[in-house]
XYZ file of C-alpha atoms in Angstrom:
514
model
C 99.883 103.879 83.932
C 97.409 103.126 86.875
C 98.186 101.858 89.619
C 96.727 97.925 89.608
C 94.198 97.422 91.915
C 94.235 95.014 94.557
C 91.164 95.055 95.954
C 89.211 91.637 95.320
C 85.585 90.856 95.665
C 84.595 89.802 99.098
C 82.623 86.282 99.579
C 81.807 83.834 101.819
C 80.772 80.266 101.584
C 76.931 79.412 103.226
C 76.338 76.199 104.881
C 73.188 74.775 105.571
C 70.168 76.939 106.903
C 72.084 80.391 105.612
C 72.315 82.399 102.987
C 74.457 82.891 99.944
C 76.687 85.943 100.576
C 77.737 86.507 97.067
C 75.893 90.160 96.289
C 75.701 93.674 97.284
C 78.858 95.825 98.214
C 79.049 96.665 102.289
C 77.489 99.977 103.463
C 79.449 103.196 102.756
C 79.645 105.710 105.304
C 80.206 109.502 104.392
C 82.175 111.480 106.866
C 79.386 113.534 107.837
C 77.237 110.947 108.097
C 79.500 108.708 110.351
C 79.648 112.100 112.571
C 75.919 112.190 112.739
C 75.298 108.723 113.764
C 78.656 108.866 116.032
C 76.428 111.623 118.089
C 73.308 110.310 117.938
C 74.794 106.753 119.556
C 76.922 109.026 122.454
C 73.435 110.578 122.823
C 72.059 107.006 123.533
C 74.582 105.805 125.709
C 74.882 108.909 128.402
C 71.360 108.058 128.764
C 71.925 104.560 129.582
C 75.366 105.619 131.812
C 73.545 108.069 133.696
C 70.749 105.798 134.605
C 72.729 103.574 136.196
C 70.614 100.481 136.414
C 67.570 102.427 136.801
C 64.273 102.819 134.425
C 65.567 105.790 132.025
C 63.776 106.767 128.127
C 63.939 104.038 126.857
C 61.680 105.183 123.599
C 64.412 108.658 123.170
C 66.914 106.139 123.353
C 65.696 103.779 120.337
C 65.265 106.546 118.642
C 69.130 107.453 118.286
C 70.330 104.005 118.038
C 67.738 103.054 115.593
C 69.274 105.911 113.583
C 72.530 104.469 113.735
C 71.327 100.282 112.770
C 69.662 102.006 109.785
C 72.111 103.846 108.408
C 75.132 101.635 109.690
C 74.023 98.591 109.870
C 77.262 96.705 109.797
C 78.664 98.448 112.996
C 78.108 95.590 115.893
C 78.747 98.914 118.345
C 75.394 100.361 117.290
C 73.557 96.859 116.897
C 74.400 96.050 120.608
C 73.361 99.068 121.875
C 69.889 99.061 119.813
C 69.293 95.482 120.987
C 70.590 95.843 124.442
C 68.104 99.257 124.961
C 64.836 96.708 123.615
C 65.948 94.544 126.147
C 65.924 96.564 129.061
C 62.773 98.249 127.805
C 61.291 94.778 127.926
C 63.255 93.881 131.060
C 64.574 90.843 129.567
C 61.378 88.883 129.313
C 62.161 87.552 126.240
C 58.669 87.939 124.617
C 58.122 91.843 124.142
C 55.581 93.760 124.595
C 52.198 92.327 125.183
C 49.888 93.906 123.041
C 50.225 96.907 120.655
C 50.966 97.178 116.622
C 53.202 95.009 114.998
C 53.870 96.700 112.534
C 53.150 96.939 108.631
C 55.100 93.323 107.682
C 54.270 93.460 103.849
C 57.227 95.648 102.524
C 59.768 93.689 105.106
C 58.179 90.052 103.740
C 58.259 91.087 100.473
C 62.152 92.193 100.641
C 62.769 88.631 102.293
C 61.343 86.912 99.864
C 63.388 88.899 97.133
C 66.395 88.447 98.529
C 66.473 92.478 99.094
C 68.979 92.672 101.776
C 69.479 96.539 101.643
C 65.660 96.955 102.335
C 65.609 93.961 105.454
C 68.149 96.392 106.961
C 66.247 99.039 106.918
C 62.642 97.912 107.457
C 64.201 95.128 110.128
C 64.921 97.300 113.190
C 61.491 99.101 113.183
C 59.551 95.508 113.307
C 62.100 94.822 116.350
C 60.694 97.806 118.404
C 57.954 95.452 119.798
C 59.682 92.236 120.722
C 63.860 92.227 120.007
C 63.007 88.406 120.243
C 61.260 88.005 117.417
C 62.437 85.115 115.320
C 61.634 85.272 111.967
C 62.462 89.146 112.175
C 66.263 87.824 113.406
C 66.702 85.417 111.161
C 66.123 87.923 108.174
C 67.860 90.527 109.603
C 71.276 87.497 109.993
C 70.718 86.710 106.497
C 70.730 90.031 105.573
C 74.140 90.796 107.501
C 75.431 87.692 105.763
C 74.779 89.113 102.757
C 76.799 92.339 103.279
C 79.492 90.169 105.283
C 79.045 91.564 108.738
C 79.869 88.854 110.777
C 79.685 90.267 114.338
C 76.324 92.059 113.983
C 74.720 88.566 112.280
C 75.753 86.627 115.540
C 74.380 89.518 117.627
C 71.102 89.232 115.656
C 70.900 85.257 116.542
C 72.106 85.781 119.385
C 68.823 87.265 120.493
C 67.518 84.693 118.500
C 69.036 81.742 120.682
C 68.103 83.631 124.182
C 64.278 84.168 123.215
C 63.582 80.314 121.744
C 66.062 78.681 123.379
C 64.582 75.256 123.023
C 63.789 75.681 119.506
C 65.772 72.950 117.750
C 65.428 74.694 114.580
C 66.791 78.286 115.912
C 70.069 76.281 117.659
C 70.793 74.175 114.183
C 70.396 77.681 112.370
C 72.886 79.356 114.990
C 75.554 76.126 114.456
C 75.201 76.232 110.549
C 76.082 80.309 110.674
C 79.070 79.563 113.207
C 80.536 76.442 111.356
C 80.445 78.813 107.883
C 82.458 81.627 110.005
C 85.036 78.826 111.472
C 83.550 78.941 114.758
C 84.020 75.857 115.611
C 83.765 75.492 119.394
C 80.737 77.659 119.104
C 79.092 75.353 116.849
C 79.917 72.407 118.510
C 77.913 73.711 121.925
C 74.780 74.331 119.446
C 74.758 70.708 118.623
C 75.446 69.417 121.833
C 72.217 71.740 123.093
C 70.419 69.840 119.636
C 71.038 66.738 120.851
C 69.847 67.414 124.501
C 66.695 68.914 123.059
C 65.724 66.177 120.409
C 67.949 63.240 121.321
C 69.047 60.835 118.813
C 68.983 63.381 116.238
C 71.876 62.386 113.311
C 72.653 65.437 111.712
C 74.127 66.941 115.364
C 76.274 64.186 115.754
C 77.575 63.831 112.255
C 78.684 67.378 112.834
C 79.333 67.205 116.548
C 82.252 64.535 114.566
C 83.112 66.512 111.912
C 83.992 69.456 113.592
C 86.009 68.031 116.278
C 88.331 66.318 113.672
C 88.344 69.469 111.676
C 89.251 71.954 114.852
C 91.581 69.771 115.487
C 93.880 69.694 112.251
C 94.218 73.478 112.811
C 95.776 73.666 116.108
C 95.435 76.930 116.962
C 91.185 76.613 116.379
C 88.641 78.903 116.995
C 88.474 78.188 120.328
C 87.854 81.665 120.874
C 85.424 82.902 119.088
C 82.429 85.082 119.114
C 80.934 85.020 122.452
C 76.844 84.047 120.231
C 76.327 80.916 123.378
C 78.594 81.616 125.996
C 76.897 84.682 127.352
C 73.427 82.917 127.732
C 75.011 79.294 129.522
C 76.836 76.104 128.070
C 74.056 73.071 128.228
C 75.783 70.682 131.442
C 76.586 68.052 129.290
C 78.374 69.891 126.899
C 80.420 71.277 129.301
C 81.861 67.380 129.907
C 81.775 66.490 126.340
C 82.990 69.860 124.617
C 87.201 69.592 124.186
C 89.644 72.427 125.066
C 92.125 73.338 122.075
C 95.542 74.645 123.739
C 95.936 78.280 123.020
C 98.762 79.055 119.922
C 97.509 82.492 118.555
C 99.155 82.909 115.212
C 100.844 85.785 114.028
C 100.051 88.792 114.588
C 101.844 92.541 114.462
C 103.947 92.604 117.389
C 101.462 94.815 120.538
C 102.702 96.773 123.554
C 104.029 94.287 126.280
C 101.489 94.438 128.845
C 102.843 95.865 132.269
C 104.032 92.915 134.604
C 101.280 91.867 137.213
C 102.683 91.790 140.635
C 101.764 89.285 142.886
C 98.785 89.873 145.052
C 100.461 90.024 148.783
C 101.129 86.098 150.275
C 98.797 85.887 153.623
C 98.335 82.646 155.738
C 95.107 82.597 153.428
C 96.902 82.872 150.270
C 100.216 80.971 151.248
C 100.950 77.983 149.558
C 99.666 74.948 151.702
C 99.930 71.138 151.762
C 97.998 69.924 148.692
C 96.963 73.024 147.486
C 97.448 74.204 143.642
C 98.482 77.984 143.966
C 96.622 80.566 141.503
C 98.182 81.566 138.437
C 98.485 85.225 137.395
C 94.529 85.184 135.276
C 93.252 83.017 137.907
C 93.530 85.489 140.890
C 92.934 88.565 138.699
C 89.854 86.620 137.824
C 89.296 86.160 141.344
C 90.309 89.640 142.118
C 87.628 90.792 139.182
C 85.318 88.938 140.851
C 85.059 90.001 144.309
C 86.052 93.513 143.571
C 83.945 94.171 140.092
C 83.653 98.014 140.368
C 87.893 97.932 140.429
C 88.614 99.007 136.735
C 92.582 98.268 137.356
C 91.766 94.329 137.637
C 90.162 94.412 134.320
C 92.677 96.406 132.753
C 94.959 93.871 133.657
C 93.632 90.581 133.582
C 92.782 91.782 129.803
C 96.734 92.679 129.448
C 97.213 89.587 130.880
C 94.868 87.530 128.205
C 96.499 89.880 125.327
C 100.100 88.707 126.398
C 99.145 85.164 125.926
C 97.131 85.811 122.724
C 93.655 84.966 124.197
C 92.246 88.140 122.662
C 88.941 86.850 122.582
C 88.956 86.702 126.405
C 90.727 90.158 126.852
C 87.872 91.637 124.559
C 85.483 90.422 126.931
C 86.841 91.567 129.959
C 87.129 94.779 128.493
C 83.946 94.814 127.113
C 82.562 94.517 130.689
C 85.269 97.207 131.685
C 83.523 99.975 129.725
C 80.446 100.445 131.927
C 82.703 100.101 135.141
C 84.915 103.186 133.794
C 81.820 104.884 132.618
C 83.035 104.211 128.902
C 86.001 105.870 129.291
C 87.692 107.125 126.061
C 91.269 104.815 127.034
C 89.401 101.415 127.841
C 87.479 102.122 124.399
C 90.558 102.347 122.577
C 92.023 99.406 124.321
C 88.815 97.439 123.168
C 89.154 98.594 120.167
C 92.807 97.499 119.450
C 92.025 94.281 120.917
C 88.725 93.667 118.652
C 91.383 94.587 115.624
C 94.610 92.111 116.793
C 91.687 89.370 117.569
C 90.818 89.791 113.863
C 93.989 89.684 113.021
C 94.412 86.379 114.470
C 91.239 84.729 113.030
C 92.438 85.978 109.340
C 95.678 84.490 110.209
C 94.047 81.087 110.899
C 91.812 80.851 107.976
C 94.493 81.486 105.828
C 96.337 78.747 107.370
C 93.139 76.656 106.648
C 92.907 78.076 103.170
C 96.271 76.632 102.198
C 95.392 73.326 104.201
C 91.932 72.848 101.786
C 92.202 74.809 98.444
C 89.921 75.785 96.670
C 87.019 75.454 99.387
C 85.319 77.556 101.183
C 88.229 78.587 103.745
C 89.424 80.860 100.769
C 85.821 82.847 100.904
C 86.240 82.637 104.378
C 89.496 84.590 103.994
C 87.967 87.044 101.208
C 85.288 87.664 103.579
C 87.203 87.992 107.158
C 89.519 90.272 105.395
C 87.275 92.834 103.838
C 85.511 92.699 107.427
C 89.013 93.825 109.051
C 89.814 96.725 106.743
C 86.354 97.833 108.175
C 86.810 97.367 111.053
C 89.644 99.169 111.089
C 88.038 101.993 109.126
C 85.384 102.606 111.889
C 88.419 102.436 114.665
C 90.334 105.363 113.092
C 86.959 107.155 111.832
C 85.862 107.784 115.444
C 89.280 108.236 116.570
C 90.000 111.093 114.163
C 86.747 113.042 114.683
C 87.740 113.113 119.097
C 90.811 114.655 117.788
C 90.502 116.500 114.396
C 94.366 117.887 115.092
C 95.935 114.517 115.466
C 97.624 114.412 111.806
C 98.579 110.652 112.541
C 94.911 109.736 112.880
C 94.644 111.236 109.598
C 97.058 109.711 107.809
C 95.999 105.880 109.501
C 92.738 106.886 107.859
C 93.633 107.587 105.349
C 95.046 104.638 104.652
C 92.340 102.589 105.753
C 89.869 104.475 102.770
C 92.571 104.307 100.188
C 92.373 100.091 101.391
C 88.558 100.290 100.865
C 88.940 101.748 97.387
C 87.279 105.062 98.876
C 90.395 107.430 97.122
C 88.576 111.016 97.067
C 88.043 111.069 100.943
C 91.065 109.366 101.474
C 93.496 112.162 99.435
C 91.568 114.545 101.670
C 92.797 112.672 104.507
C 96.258 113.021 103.380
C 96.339 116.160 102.584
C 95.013 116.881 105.825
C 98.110 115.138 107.425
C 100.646 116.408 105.010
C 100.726 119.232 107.728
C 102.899 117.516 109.813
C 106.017 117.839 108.718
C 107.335 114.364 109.807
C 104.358 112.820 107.788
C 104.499 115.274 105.192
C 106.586 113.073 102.594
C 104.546 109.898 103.467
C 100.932 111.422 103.173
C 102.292 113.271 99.747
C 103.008 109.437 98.436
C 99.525 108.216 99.679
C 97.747 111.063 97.743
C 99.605 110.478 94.886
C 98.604 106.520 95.012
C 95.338 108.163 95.185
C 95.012 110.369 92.531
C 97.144 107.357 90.131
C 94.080 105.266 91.036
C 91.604 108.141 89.912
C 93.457 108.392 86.608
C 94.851 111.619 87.479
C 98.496 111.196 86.423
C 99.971 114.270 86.030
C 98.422 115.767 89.493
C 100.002 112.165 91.025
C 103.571 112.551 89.379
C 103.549 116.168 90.412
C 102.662 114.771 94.429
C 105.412 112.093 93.983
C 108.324 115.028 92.868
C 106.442 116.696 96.116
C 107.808 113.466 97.971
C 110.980 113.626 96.740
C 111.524 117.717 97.477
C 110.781 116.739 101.008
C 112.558 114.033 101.703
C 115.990 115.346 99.903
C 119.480 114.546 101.366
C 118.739 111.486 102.503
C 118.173 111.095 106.102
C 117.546 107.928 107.868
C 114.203 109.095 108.932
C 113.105 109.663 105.642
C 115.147 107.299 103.822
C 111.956 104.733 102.791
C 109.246 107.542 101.926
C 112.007 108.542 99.449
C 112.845 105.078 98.174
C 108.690 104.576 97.403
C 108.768 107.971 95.720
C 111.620 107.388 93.777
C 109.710 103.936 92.366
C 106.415 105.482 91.940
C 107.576 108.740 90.243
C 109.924 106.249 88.022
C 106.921 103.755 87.271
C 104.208 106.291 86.781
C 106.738 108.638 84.440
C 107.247 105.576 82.257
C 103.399 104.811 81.674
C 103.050 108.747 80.487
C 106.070 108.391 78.259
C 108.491 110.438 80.370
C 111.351 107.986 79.793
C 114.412 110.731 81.058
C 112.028 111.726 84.197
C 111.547 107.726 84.836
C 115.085 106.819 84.202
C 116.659 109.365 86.706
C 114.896 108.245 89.301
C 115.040 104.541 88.637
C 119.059 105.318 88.657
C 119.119 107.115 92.089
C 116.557 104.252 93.933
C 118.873 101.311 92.293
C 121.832 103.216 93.867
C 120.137 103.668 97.047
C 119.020 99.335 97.061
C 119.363 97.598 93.725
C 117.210 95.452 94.714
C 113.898 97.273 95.530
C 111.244 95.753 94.237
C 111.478 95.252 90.133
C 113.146 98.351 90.084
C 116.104 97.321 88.146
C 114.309 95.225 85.614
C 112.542 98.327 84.749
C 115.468 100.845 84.123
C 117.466 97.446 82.161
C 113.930 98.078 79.804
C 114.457 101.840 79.576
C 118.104 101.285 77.918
């Protein structure tokens, strides 16, 4: 008896001026090759670091990151890098080079046309080499991602989109339509309001300037945060008076690190509280302190444990975003920006599954399909890179593990455990996970025999142990049952409905056996 499979189909609703992104499985990544492309983008950015500022190869450089966009294209790391490097090339001028090859556009045109999304992945970056502005080249390469369900790297891709034609009314309605199907909301709402300064009087912005403010507002928590696609390129002035602030309620989340208490900065007569005037709170002078102090990495670090504590991870992802060239990318700010990127899609799931049970069956619930095969890999490429910095840790392992086994990916996810199994405080755990794995593969008897592994290790009982045993004891029971081993199933059942007769359906199972 196999395990049953959880993992659903991923899809996302479309709204107007997008594609449908019902179609091809995401981009797997081989070990190896993730290793590759992990050194060919640390070969890019120590180029970029030790420039400082200053002219540096910019053509070596596209070479390595277009490498990575190619091969990974769903990895918003590499995409921001490969943009960002055309960009400087170009010294923002928004219009690319000036003369010079095009490139050959018939293979790319044809692929659009197809709906060939695999093949506008790969022929898009190349036709970006001479202008990273290009429009119709964006908008393929953002239908493309929203095909394959990378959010982040699609609103990177318009993104460059908005900043090189920004007052194209047809580029800014394309950029709202992409953000209202993701449940940006706020976003979206500052792309109409920049519609209706550009072509005034035009209906469709403010039927959905309306609708979106009533529907941001019947989930309270919103998407006020979201993806940074407008705010890093200005807010139009009047949307700044017309645009409404949603109070901050993240949702919940796994429980993070309490961030260290900020003390106060020391009172002066210029800081001391006077007549009339509103003192700073915490984020406000950290802000301040960020501001006129930016090459101080200790006021990012803690303004963003400041943001995290309140649940603005959006904000704390930012300021740690612009941490990582202050601390030279540091290993510990990328992990903190890493964890933060994960608990900020945490909370977004969260709230579009509160909107999925708030409008059934609509498109929240592909919006949930979608946001949550985009976390598992996310979370994938978080431990991946983790675990090849430090091949010894056996708990990076084992969290990768997991994260393949999630994906469906069980042959280089047993490996993983197996790896891990070394430790012996993981070594029951990571003997269960294999099994899973090999149950999933059809490979029953090598699964029972990891399971009765499990149980060797984790025998008398101890309260560290005590729940790898209780899962081994059901899985061994379950799994002996499908292959006909009633006395093998039944002894365990016994000994896990002695240990908590209620675990699971446990004791429905062993009623069964007689």
């Amino acid at each position: 008896m196999a395990i049953e499979s959880t993992n659903a189909a991923s899809s996302q609703s479309t709204g107007a001026g997008s594609v449908p992104v019902e179609g091809p499985s995401p981009h797997l990544v081989s070990p190896a090759l993730r290793h590759k492309l992990q050194r060919c983008y640390e070969h890019g950015m120590k180029l970029v670091r030790e420039a400082d500022g200053k002219p540096y190869d910019y053509q070596y450089a596209h070479t390595m990151f277009l490498e990575c966009v190619v091969n990974e294209p769903g990895n918003l790391l590499f995409v921001d890098a490969f943009l960002d490097n055309l960009q400087c090339k170009y010294e923002h001028n928004l219009r690319g080079a000036r003369f010079g090859w095009r490139g050959r556009r018939g293979p790319f045109k044809k692929a659009v046309a197809q709906g060939d999304w695999g093949q506008v992945l790969r022929l898009g970056p190349q036709l970006l080499h001479r202008n990273p502005w290009e429009w119709p080249v964006l908008r393929a390469m953002a239908d493309a991602c929203a095909a394959y369900h990378y959010n982040e790297p699609e609103l990177r891709y318009l993104k460059n989109g908005r900043d090189g034609h920004p007052r194209d009314v047809v580029v800014m309605k394309y950029c709202a339509h992409a953000l209202t199907r993701m449940g940006q909301f706020d976003q979206a709402i500052l792309c109409w309001h920049r519609v209706e300064d550009l072509a005034a009087g035009d209906l469709e912005a403010a039927e959905m300037i309306s609708a979106l403010t009533v529907e941001k507002h019947r989930v309270p928590a919103g998407f006020a945060d979201a993806e940074p696609l407008i705010e890093r390129v200005g807010i139009p002035r009047d949307a700044r008076k017309r645009s409404a602030a949603v109070p901050d309620q993240p949702p919940p989340t796994p429980s993070a690190e309490a961030p260290a208490s900020v003390p106060e900065l020391p009172r002066t007569p210029a800081t001391r509280r006077q007549p009339g005037v509103i003192p700073l709170t915490e984020r406000q002078r950290l802000e301040r302190a960020v501001r006129e102090e930016p090459g101080q990495l200790e006021h990012y670090v803690r303004l963003a444990e400041v943001h995290t504590a309140e649940g603005r991870y959006q904000d704390a992802e930012e300021v740690l975003e612009r941490a990582l060239p202050v601390s030279g990318h540091a290993p510990a700010i990328l992990e903190r920006w890493e964890d933060t990127t994960i608990l900020r899609m945490q909370q977004r799931l969260a709230i579009a599954e509160q909107r999925a049970v708030d409008h059934p069956a609509s498109e929240a619930d592909e919006l949930v399909a979608g946001l949550r095969e985009k976390l598992k890999r996310l979370e994938l490429d978080v431990y991946s890179r983790r675990s090849q910095l430090a091949p010894q840790d056996h708990e990076l392992r084992y969290q990768l593990g997991l994260r393949l086994k999630n994906l469906g990916n069980y042959s280089q996810a047993a490996a993983c455990f197996q790896a891990a199994a070394a430790a012996p405080q993981l070594q029951a755990r990571a003997l269960v996970a294999e099994g899973e794995c090999l149950q999933y593969q059809q490979h029953y008897a090598k699964a029972l025999r990891c399971y009765l592994q499990a149980l060797d290790h984790t025998r008398g009982h101890d309260n560290e142990h005590v729940a790898d045993r209780k899962l081994a004891l059901y899985r061994a029971g379950v799994l002996a049952i499908g292959l006909g081993q009633e006395d093998v199933a039944r002894s365990h059942l016994e000994e896990l409905v002695d240990l908590e007769p209620e675990y699971v359906d446990a004791r429905r199972r062993l009623d069964k056996l007689g």
